[in-house]
XYZ file of C-alpha atoms in Angstrom:
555
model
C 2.111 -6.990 -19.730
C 5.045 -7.075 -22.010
C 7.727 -7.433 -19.259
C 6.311 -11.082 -17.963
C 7.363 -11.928 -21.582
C 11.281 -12.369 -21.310
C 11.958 -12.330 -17.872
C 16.145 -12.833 -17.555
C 16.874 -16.311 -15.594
C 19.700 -14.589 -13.527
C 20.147 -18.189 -11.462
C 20.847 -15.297 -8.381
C 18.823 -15.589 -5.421
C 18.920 -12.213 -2.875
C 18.504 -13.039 0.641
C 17.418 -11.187 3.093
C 16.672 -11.885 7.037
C 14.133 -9.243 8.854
C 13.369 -9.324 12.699
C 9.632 -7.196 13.432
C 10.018 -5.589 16.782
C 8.620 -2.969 18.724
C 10.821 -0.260 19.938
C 10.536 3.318 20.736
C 11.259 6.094 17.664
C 11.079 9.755 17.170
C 11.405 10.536 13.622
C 9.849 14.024 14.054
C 11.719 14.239 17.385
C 7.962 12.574 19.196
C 8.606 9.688 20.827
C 6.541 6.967 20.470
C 6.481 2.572 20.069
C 7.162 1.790 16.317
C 6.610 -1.713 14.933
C 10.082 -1.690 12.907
C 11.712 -4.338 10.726
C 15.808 -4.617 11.960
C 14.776 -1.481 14.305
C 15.222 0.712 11.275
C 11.808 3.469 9.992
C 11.543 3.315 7.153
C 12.557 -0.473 6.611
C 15.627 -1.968 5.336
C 16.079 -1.271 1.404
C 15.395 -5.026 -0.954
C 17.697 -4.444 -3.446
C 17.503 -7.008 -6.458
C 17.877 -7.191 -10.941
C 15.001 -8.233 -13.076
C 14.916 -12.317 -13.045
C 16.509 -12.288 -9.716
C 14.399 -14.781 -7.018
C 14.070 -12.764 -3.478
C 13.884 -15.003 -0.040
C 13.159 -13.086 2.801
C 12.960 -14.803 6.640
C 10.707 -12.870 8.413
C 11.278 -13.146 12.090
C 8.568 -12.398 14.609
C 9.831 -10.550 17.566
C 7.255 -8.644 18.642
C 7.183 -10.603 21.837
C 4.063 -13.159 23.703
C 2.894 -10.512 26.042
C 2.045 -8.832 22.783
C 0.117 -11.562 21.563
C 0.824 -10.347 18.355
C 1.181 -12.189 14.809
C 3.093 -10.701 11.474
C 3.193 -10.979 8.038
C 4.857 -9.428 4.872
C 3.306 -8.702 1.795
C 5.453 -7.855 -1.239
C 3.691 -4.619 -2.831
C 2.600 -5.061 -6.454
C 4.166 -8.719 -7.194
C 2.482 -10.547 -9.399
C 3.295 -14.073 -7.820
C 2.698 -15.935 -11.159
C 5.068 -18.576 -9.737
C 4.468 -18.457 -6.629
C 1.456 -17.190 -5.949
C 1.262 -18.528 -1.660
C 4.055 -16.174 -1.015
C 1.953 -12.758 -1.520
C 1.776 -12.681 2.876
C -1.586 -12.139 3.069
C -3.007 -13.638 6.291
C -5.504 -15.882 6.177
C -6.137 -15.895 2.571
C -2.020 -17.194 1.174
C -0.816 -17.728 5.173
C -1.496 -17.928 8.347
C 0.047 -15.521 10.912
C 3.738 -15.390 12.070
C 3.624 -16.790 15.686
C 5.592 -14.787 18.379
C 9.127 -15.733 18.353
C 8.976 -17.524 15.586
C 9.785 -17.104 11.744
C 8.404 -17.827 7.807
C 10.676 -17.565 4.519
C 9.084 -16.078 1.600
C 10.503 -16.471 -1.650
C 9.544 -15.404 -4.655
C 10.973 -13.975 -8.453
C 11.634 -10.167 -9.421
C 8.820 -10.951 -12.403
C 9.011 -7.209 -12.164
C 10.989 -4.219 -12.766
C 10.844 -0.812 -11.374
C 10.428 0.812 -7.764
C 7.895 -0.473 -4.743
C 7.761 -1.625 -1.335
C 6.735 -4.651 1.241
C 4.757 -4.158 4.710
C 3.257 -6.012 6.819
C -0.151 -7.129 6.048
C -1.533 -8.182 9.777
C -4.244 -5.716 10.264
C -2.597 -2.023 10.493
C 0.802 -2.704 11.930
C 2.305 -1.360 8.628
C 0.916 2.370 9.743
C 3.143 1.936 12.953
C 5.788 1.478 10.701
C 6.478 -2.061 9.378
C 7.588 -1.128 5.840
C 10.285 -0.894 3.938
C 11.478 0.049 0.240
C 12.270 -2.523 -2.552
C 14.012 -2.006 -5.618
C 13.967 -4.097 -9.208
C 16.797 -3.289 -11.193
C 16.013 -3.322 -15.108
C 15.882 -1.700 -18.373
C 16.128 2.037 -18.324
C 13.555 3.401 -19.866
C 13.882 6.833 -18.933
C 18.166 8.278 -19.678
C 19.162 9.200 -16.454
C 22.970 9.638 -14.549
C 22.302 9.133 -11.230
C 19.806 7.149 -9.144
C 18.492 8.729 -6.015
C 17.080 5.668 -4.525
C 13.171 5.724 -3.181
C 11.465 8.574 -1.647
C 9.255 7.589 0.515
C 5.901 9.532 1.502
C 4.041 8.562 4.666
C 0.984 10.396 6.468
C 2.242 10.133 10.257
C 0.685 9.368 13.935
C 1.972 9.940 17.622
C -0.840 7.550 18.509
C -0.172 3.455 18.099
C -1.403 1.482 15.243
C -4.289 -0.425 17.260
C -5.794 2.450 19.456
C -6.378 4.308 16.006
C -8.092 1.285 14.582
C -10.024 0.867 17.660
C -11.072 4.426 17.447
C -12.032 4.377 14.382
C -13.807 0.955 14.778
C -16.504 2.664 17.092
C -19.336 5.212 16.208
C -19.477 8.519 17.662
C -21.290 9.308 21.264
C -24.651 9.689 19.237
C -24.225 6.108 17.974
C -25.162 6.786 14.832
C -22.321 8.068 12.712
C -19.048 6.806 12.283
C -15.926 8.082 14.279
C -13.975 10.228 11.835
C -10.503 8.862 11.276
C -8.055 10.800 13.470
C -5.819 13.549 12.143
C -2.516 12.964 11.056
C 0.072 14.535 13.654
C 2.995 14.775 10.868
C 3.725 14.215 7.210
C 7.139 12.729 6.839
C 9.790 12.462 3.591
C 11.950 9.078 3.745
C 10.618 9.272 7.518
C 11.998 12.726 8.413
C 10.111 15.232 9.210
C 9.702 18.504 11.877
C 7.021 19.310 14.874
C 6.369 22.039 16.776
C 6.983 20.630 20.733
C 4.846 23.371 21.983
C 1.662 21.670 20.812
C 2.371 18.344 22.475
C 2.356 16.909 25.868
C 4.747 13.818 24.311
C 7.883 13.117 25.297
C 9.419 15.659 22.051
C 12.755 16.492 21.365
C 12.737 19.787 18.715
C 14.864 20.129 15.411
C 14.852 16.181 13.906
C 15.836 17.352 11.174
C 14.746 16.813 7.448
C 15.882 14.264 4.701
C 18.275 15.965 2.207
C 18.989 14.762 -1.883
C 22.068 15.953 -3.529
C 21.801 16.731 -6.695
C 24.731 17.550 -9.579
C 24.037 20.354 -11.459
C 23.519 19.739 -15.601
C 22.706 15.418 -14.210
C 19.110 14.015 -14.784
C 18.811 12.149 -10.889
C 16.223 9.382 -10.546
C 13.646 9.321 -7.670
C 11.685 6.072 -6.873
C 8.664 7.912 -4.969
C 6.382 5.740 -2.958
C 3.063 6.659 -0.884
C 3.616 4.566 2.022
C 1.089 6.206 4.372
C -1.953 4.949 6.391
C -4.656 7.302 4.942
C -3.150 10.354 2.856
C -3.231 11.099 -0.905
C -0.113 13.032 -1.488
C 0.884 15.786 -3.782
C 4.972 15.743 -4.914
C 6.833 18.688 -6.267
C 10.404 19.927 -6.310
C 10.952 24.186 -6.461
C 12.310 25.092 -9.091
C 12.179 21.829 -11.111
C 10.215 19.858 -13.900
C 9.874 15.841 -13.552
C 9.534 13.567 -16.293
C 7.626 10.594 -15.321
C 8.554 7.329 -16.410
C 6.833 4.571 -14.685
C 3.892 3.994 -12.642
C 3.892 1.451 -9.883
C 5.215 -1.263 -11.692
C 4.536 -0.274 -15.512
C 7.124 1.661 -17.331
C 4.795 4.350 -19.324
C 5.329 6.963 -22.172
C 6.971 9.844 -20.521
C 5.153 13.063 -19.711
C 6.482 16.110 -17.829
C 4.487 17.385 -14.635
C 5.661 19.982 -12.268
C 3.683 17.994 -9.388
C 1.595 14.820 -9.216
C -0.334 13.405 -6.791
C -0.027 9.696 -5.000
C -2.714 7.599 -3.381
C -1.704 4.902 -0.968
C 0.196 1.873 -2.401
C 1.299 3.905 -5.564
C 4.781 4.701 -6.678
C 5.922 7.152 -9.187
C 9.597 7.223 -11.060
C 10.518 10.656 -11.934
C 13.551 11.992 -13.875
C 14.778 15.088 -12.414
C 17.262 17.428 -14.767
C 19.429 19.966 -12.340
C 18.873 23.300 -14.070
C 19.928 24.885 -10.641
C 23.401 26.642 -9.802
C 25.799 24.763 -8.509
C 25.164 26.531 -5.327
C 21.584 26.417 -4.683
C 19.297 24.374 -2.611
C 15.444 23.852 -3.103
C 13.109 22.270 -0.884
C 11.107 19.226 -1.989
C 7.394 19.015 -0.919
C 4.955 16.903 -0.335
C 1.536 18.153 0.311
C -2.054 16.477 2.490
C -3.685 19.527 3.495
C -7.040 19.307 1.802
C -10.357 18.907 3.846
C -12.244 16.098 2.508
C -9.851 14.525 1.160
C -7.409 13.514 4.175
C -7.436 14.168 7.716
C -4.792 16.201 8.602
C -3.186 18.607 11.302
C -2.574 21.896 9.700
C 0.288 22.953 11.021
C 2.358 19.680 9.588
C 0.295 19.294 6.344
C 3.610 19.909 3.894
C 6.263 17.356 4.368
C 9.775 18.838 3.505
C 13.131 17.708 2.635
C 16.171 19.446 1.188
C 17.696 19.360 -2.198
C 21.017 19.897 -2.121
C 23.334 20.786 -4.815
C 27.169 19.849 -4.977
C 28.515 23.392 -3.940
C 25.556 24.364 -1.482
C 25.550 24.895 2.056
C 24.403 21.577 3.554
C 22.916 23.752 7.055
C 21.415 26.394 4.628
C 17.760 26.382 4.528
C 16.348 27.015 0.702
C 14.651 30.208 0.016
C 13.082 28.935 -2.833
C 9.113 28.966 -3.774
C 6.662 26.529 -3.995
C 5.414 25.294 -7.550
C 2.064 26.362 -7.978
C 0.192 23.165 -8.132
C 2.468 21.756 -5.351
C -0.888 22.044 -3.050
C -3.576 19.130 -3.053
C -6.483 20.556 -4.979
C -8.722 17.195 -5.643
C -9.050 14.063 -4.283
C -8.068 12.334 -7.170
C -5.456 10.650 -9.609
C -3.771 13.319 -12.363
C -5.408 12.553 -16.101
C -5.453 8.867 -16.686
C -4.730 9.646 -20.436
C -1.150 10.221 -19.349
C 0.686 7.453 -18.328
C -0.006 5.147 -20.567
C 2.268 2.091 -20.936
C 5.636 2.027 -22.987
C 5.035 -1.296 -23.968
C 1.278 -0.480 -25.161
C -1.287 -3.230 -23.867
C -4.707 -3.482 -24.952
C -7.898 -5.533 -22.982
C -10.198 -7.285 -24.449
C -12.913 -5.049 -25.848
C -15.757 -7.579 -24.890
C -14.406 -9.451 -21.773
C -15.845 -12.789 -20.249
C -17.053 -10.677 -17.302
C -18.330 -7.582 -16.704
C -19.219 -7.516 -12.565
C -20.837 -3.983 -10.968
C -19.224 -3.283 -7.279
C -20.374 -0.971 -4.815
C -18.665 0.775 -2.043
C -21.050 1.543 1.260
C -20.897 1.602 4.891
C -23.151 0.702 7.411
C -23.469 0.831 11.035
C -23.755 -2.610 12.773
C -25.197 -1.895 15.975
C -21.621 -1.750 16.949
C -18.887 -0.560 15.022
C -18.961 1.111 11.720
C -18.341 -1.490 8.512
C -17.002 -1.428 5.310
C -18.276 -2.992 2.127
C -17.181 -3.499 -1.173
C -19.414 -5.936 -3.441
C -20.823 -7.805 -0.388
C -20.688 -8.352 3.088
C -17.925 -6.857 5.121
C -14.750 -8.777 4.642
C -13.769 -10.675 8.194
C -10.274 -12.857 7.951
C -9.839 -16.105 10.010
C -6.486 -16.294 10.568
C -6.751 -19.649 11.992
C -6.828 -20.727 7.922
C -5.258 -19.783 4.720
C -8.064 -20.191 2.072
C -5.617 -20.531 -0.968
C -3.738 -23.735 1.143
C -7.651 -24.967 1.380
C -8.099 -24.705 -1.797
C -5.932 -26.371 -2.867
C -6.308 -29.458 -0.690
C -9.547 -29.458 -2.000
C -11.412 -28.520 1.479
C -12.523 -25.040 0.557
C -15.511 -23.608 2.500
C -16.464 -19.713 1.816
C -17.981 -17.753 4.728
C -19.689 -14.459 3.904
C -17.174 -12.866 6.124
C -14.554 -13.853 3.413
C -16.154 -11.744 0.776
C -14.868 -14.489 -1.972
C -16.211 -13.609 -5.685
C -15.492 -16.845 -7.560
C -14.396 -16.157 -11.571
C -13.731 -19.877 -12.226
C -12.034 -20.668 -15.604
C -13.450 -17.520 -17.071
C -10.406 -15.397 -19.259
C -11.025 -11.919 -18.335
C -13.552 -9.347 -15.813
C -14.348 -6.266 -16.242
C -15.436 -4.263 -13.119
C -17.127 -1.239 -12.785
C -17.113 0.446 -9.437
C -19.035 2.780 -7.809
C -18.331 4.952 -4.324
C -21.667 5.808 -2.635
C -19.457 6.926 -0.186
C -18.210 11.261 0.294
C -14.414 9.088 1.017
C -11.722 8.416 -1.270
C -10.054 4.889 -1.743
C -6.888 3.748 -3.288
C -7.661 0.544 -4.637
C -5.234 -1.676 -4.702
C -5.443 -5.053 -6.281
C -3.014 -8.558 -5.316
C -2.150 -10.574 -8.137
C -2.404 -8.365 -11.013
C -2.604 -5.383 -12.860
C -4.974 -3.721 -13.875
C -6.077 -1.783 -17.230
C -8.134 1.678 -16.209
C -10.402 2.166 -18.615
C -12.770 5.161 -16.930
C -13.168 7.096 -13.797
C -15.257 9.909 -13.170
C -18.569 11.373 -10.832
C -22.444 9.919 -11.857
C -23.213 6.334 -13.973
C -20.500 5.272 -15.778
C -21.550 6.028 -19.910
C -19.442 2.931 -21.059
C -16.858 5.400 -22.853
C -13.296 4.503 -22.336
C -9.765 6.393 -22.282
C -7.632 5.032 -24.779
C -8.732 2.088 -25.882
C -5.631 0.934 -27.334
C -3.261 1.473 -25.176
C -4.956 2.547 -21.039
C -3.074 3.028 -17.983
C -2.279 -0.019 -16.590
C -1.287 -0.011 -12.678
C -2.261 -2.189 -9.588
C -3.614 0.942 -7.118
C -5.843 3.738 -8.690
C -7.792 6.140 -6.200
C -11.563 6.059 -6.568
C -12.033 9.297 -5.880
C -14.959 10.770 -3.216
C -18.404 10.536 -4.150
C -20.109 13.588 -4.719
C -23.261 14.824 -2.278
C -26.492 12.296 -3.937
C -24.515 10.666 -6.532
C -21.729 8.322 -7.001
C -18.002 8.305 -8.629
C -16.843 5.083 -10.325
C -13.640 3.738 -11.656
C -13.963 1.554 -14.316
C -11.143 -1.436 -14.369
C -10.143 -4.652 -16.339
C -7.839 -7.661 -16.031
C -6.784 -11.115 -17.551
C -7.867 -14.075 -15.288
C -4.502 -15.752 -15.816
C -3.062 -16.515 -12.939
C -4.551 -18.697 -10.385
C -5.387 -17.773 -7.023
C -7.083 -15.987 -4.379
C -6.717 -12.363 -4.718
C -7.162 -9.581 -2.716
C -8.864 -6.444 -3.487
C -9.345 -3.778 -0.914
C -8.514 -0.185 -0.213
C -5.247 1.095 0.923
C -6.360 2.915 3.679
C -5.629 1.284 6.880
C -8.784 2.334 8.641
C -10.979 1.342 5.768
C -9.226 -2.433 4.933
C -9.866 -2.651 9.005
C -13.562 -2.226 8.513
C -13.850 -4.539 5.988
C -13.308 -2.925 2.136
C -11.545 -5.963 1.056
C -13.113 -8.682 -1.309
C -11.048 -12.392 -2.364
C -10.955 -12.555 -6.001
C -10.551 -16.462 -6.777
C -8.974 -17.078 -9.819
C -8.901 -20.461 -11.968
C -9.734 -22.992 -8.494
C -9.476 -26.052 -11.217
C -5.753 -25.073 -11.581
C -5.472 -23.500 -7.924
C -5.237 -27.372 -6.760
C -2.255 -27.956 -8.970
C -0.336 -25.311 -7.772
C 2.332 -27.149 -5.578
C 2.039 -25.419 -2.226
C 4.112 -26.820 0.427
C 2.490 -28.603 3.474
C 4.434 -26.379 6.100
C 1.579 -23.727 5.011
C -0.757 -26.324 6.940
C 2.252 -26.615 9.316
C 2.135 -22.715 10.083
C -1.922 -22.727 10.500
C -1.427 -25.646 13.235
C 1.536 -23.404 14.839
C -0.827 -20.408 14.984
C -3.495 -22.531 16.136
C -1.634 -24.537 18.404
C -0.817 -20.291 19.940
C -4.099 -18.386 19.532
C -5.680 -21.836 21.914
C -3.345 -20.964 24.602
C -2.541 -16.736 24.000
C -6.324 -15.298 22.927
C -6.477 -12.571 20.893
C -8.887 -9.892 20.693
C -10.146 -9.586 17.216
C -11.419 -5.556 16.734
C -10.870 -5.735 12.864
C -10.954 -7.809 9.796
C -7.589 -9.064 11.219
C -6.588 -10.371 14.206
C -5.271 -8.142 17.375
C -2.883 -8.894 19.976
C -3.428 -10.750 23.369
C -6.514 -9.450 25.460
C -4.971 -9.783 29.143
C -8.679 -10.286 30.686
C -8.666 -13.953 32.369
C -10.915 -16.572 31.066
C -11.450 -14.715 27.514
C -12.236 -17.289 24.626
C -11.336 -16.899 20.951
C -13.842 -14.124 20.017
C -16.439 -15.205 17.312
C -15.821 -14.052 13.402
C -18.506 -11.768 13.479
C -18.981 -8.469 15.357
């Protein structure tokens, strides 16, 4: 990646200071118990310029009685200089312990739009997550920056009943639990409901997120998928975007009318006001498509409100939907658009080529998730990369490690034998896409000299007796233990997570400080006294039944 090449040495160091909490929200005017960072949904905005170094102290306030740890991982940084602070627990960390508190701190390596969430099982889907922001070049001529949009998929239920839910197999035993419906779809976590169709505690009219746009200005928007489950489709009436970056990569721009986001993925679009001074349009963002997410039909179509300078700000828009605006496949738009600004090129015959399949199985159980090997199980009483390094390393099947060693670069080739999609999201790195499609992979690529190059790409749903595939390739070059797992929360839950370790010769040079092994005793020291009931590939909160014992790693 070209940007890693001249990254600015501001000397400026942004700090931040985040308390997780639960507390009760209504963004769609249903109450329910949010897990919020500084009691704001969405998150506090991280704000900081290319070169800058970002510390965050994360505070855990989610309270004993709880029994619940925390983490945060910073979306789509590459950690090449730090690579213990990507807040993944029990791979880089061990858990935040209740009323207590971890500084990360890391370098904007970066530029462009993304976010941070917690990475402790689902909490993020109850809503710990927040926007961040890299300042750099402009790439794209624009007057005015809008600031992120954020898309999320959204439930009445809490975080950890879903997961439970979805854990278990239906009353025949044999077939998994389909993941619940979405209740809501929510814009920069706005978003209506109809009262009538709950029994909830509901207050009508929330309201809706509104933009203001200046007619004849091209306005920025920093879009970001920051749902549990739901590919989403983003359009503005009445407009034309011009793309200009994906997740982290600036690319070649290309002008859509909609475009569709998996989990994890951002988009930065440049939108020109053509409208009157006086007009308003709505802005959409679309889930309703069987198959592909599950969904409550009557709140499939998130909406917010473009403004312009002169328009009525109570008006409602009577303007009409684009007419791709709806989800039509469970897929990303045509990976030979996008392509990088600052063209990149793999290595044609790479050290590694490694086949990966997607299945799941049922256990006996619960329903499980693999991806390349058994179904990935996290001991948060360790943090593998801290082991690692100390030299006292011991893999597990649960951990799902694939070791690459001093190799320079893997190719993988990936194939769902499942009828579910999965946004693929990969720590560390990013990733070339050379090929995705339905059937065996024919070992044609897309642009060979210059492919997209992104860190989440949706492998999209296999098709009845055959497979789909995404074909992907990256540089081993920086050391560490990566993670590799779906973006859906149900499906990381269940285990579709494998621990990419990188370079381990020049792992045990990295100089990671002791209070890592300082945090793991501090958890441990907790989790001896406060058990916790372990449901998914991460750990749970307290289980109030007396005399319970630290449940074993396996199901």
């Amino acid at each position: 990646n070209d940007q890693d090449l001249s990254i600015p040495d501001t000397g400026v160091t942004r700090e931040y200071d985040f308390t997780v909490t639960y507390q009760d929200i209504a963004p769609d005017g249903v109450t329910k118990r949010g897990v919020l960072v500084n009691g704001q949904f969405p998150g506090p905005l991280i704000e900081a310029n290319w070169g800058d170094w970002i510390q965050v102290t994360v505070h855990n306030g989610l309270g004993v009685e709880e029994g619940e740890g925390t983490s945060m991982h910073w979306h789509g940084f590459l950690q090449k200089e730090s690579q213990w602070m990507d807040g993944v627990p029990g791979v880089q960390q061990c858990p935040i312990t209740p009323n207590d508190s971890f500084t990360y701190r890391f370098r904007a390596e970066q530029y462009g739009t993304s976010w941070y969430h917690s990475h402790y099982s689902a909490q993020y889907a109850g809503g710990a997550a927040g926007p961040l922001v890299v300042y750099g070049p402009d790439s794209g001529g624009y007057d005015i920056d809008l600031g992120p949009v954020m898309l999320s998929d959204w439930y009445h239920a809490q975080y950890y009943d879903i997961v439970k839910e979805t854990m278990q197999a239906d009353p025949t035993g044999q077939n998994p639990t389909p993941p619940p419906a979405s209740d809501n779809n929510l814009i920069n976590g706005y978003g209506e409901f109809d009262c009538s169709t709950t029994d909830l505690p509901c207050v009508p009219d929330a309201g809706v997120a509104k933009f203001k746009f200046t007619a004849g200005k091209k306005h920025r928007l920093r879009l970001v998928n920051t749902g549990a489950e739901a590919m989403q489709r983003f359009s503005i009436d009445g407009h034309t975007m011009t793309v200009i970056a994906h997740d982290f990569v600036p690319v070649q721009p290309f002008q859509v009318t909609a475009l569709t986001l998996g989990v994890g993925q951002r988009a930065d679009v440049i939108v020109e006001a053509t409208g009157k001074p006086s007009e308003s349009y709505w802005m959409r963002s679309d889930i309703g498509l069987d198959g592909c997410n599950a969904f409550n039909p009557a709140a499939s179509e998130a909406l917010a409100v473009v403004l312009y300078d002169d328009a009525d700000p109570n008006g409602v828009p009577a303007s009409t939907a684009q007419p791709d605006s709806r989800l039509a496949v469970c897929k990303n738009d045509d990976i030979s658009l996008g392509l990088p600004l600052h063209p990149t090129m793999p290595d044609p015959s790479p050290s590694v080529t490694t086949e990966l399949h997607i299945t799941n199985e049922w256990n006996g159980t619960h329903w499980l998730w693999h991806f390349g090997g058994p179904s990935y199980r996290a001991d948060f009483n360790d943090a593998l990369l801290y082991q690692i390094q100390q030299g006292n390393a011991e893999f597990g099947p649960q951990s799902n490690v694939h070791d690459f060693g001093s190799n320079k670069s893997v190719r993988f080739v990936i194939y769902n034998d499942t009828p579910a999609p999965h946004p693929m999201h990969m720590h560390g790195h990013n990733f070339w896409v050379l090929a995705d499609g339905v059937g065996r992979w024919d070992g044609t690529t897309a642009n060979p000299g210059n492919p997209q190059f992104r860190d989440v790409h949706i492998l999209q749903p296999a098709p009845t007796g055959s497979s789909s595939y995404m074909v992907i390739q990256i540089e081993l070059d920086n050391p560490g233990l990566w993670p590799f797992h779906c973006h859906i929360a149900w499906h990381v839950s269940a285990g579709l997570y494998l621990n990419m370790l990188e370079r381990p010769d020049d792992i045990k040079k990295l100089p990671i400080p002791s209070s890592f092994g300082d945090q793991c005793k501090v958890w441990g020291d907790y989790t001896a006294t406060n058990p916790v009931d372990q449901i998914d590939s991460g750990l749970k909160r307290k289980d109030m039944s007396p005399g319970l014992r630290r449940k074993s790693m396996y199901f």
